Amino acid sequence: MQRMTRQRSAVSDALAGLDDFRSAQQLHELLRGQGTEIGLATVYRTLASLAEDGVVDTLRTSEGEQVYRRCVRRSHHHHLVCRRCGKAVEIDGPGVEAWAEQVGSAYGFADIEHTVELTGLCADCGKDS
């Protein structure tokens, strides 16, 4: 666990006020707009550190961009993400867990890790379709 610097606190606080995933560039713009002087490289390093500590979730967008969101839960979980607005919900996936273990075992693998992200349209965005 890293010490709480002014920059780490600012990035963590900014993420705490968001419900959706954001890129490092978007967080940097948000922080600068709030008057926080912080470099983009510092935002990237801080996000990487927070992700390593399990404080933030990460995923890759369909464009390949890494995005971040503050974890509600520290335990293993998956996400359901709206493709339009970015709203994200943390979900359990007991069937996925069993499937991952079964597949790993069938091929002689152990200590299986996995990431599953589901995308769709949230109820609000689905109304606009």
Coordinates of C-alpha atoms in Angstrom, one line a residue:
M1 CA 0.0 0.0 0.0
Q2 CA 1.4 3.4 -1.1
R3 CA 1.4 6.4 1.2
M4 CA -1.4 8.9 0.6
T5 CA 0.1 11.8 -1.3
R6 CA -1.8 14.9 -2.3
Q7 CA -2.0 13.6 -5.9
R8 CA -3.1 10.1 -4.9
S9 CA -5.8 11.6 -2.7
A10 CA -7.0 13.9 -5.5
V11 CA -7.2 11.1 -8.0
S12 CA -8.9 8.8 -5.4
D13 CA -11.4 11.5 -4.5
A14 CA -12.2 12.3 -8.1
L15 CA -12.9 8.6 -8.8
A16 CA -15.1 8.3 -5.6
G17 CA -17.5 10.9 -7.1
L18 CA -18.0 9.0 -10.4
D19 CA -20.2 6.0 -11.3
D20 CA -18.7 5.2 -14.6
F21 CA -15.3 4.2 -16.0
R22 CA -13.0 7.1 -17.0
S23 CA -9.7 7.3 -18.9
A24 CA -6.6 8.8 -17.4
Q25 CA -7.0 11.7 -19.8
Q26 CA -10.6 12.3 -18.7
L27 CA -9.6 12.2 -15.0
H28 CA -6.7 14.6 -15.7
E29 CA -9.1 17.0 -17.4
L30 CA -11.6 16.7 -14.5
L31 CA -8.9 17.4 -11.9
R32 CA -7.5 20.3 -13.8
G33 CA -11.0 21.7 -14.2
Q34 CA -11.4 21.5 -10.5
G35 CA -8.1 23.5 -10.0
T36 CA -5.9 20.6 -9.1
E37 CA -2.4 21.0 -10.5
I38 CA -1.4 17.5 -11.5
G39 CA 0.5 16.2 -14.5
L40 CA -1.0 13.6 -16.8
A41 CA 2.0 11.2 -16.1
T42 CA 1.2 11.5 -12.4
V43 CA -2.4 10.6 -13.0
Y44 CA -1.3 7.5 -15.0
R45 CA 1.2 6.4 -12.3
T46 CA -1.4 7.0 -9.6
L47 CA -4.1 5.0 -11.4
A48 CA -1.7 2.1 -12.0
S49 CA -0.8 2.1 -8.3
L50 CA -4.5 2.3 -7.2
A51 CA -5.3 -0.6 -9.6
E52 CA -2.4 -2.7 -8.2
D53 CA -3.6 -2.0 -4.7
G54 CA -7.1 -3.2 -5.7
V55 CA -8.7 0.2 -5.0
V56 CA -9.8 0.7 -8.6
D57 CA -11.1 -1.6 -11.3
T58 CA -9.8 -1.3 -14.9
L59 CA -11.0 -2.5 -18.2
R60 CA -10.2 -1.9 -21.9
T61 CA -12.7 -0.2 -24.1
S62 CA -13.6 -1.6 -27.5
E63 CA -11.1 1.0 -28.8
G64 CA -8.4 -0.5 -26.6
E65 CA -8.2 2.4 -24.1
Q66 CA -7.6 1.5 -20.5
V67 CA -10.3 3.0 -18.2
Y68 CA -10.7 3.1 -14.4
R69 CA -13.4 3.1 -11.8
R70 CA -13.3 3.1 -8.0
C71 CA -14.2 -0.4 -6.6
V72 CA -17.3 -0.7 -4.5
R73 CA -16.2 -4.2 -3.5
R74 CA -12.7 -5.5 -2.9
S75 CA -13.7 -9.1 -3.6
H76 CA -13.5 -10.7 -7.1
H77 CA -16.3 -9.4 -9.3
H78 CA -17.2 -8.6 -12.9
H79 CA -18.9 -5.6 -14.6
L80 CA -21.9 -4.9 -16.7
V81 CA -21.1 -1.7 -18.6
C82 CA -23.4 0.5 -20.7
R83 CA -21.9 1.0 -24.1
R84 CA -23.5 4.4 -24.5
C85 CA -23.2 6.3 -21.2
G86 CA -20.5 4.2 -19.5
K87 CA -22.6 3.4 -16.4
A88 CA -21.1 0.3 -14.7
V89 CA -22.6 -2.2 -12.2
E90 CA -20.5 -4.7 -10.3
I91 CA -21.9 -8.2 -10.6
D92 CA -21.1 -11.7 -9.2
G93 CA -20.7 -14.5 -11.6
P94 CA -20.8 -17.8 -9.9
G95 CA -21.4 -19.7 -13.1
V96 CA -18.4 -17.9 -14.7
E97 CA -16.2 -18.9 -11.7
A98 CA -17.2 -22.6 -12.0
W99 CA -16.7 -22.5 -15.8
A100 CA -13.2 -20.9 -15.6
E101 CA -12.1 -23.6 -13.1
Q102 CA -13.6 -26.4 -15.2
V103 CA -11.8 -25.2 -18.4
G104 CA -8.5 -24.7 -16.6
S105 CA -8.7 -28.1 -15.0
A106 CA -9.6 -29.8 -18.3
Y107 CA -6.3 -28.4 -19.8
G108 CA -4.2 -29.1 -16.7
F109 CA -4.1 -25.5 -15.5
A110 CA -4.4 -24.4 -11.9
D111 CA -4.7 -21.1 -10.1
I112 CA -7.0 -19.8 -12.8
E113 CA -7.5 -16.0 -13.0
H114 CA -10.0 -14.3 -15.4
T115 CA -11.7 -11.1 -16.2
V116 CA -15.3 -10.9 -17.6
E117 CA -16.9 -7.7 -18.7
L118 CA -20.4 -7.6 -20.1
T119 CA -21.6 -4.7 -22.2
G120 CA -25.1 -3.6 -23.2
L121 CA -27.4 -0.6 -22.9
C122 CA -28.6 0.5 -19.5
A123 CA -32.3 1.0 -18.9
D124 CA -32.0 4.8 -19.5
C125 CA -30.0 4.4 -22.7
G126 CA -32.2 1.6 -23.9
K127 CA -35.3 3.8 -23.8
D128 CA -33.5 6.2 -26.3
S129 CA -32.9 3.4 -28.9

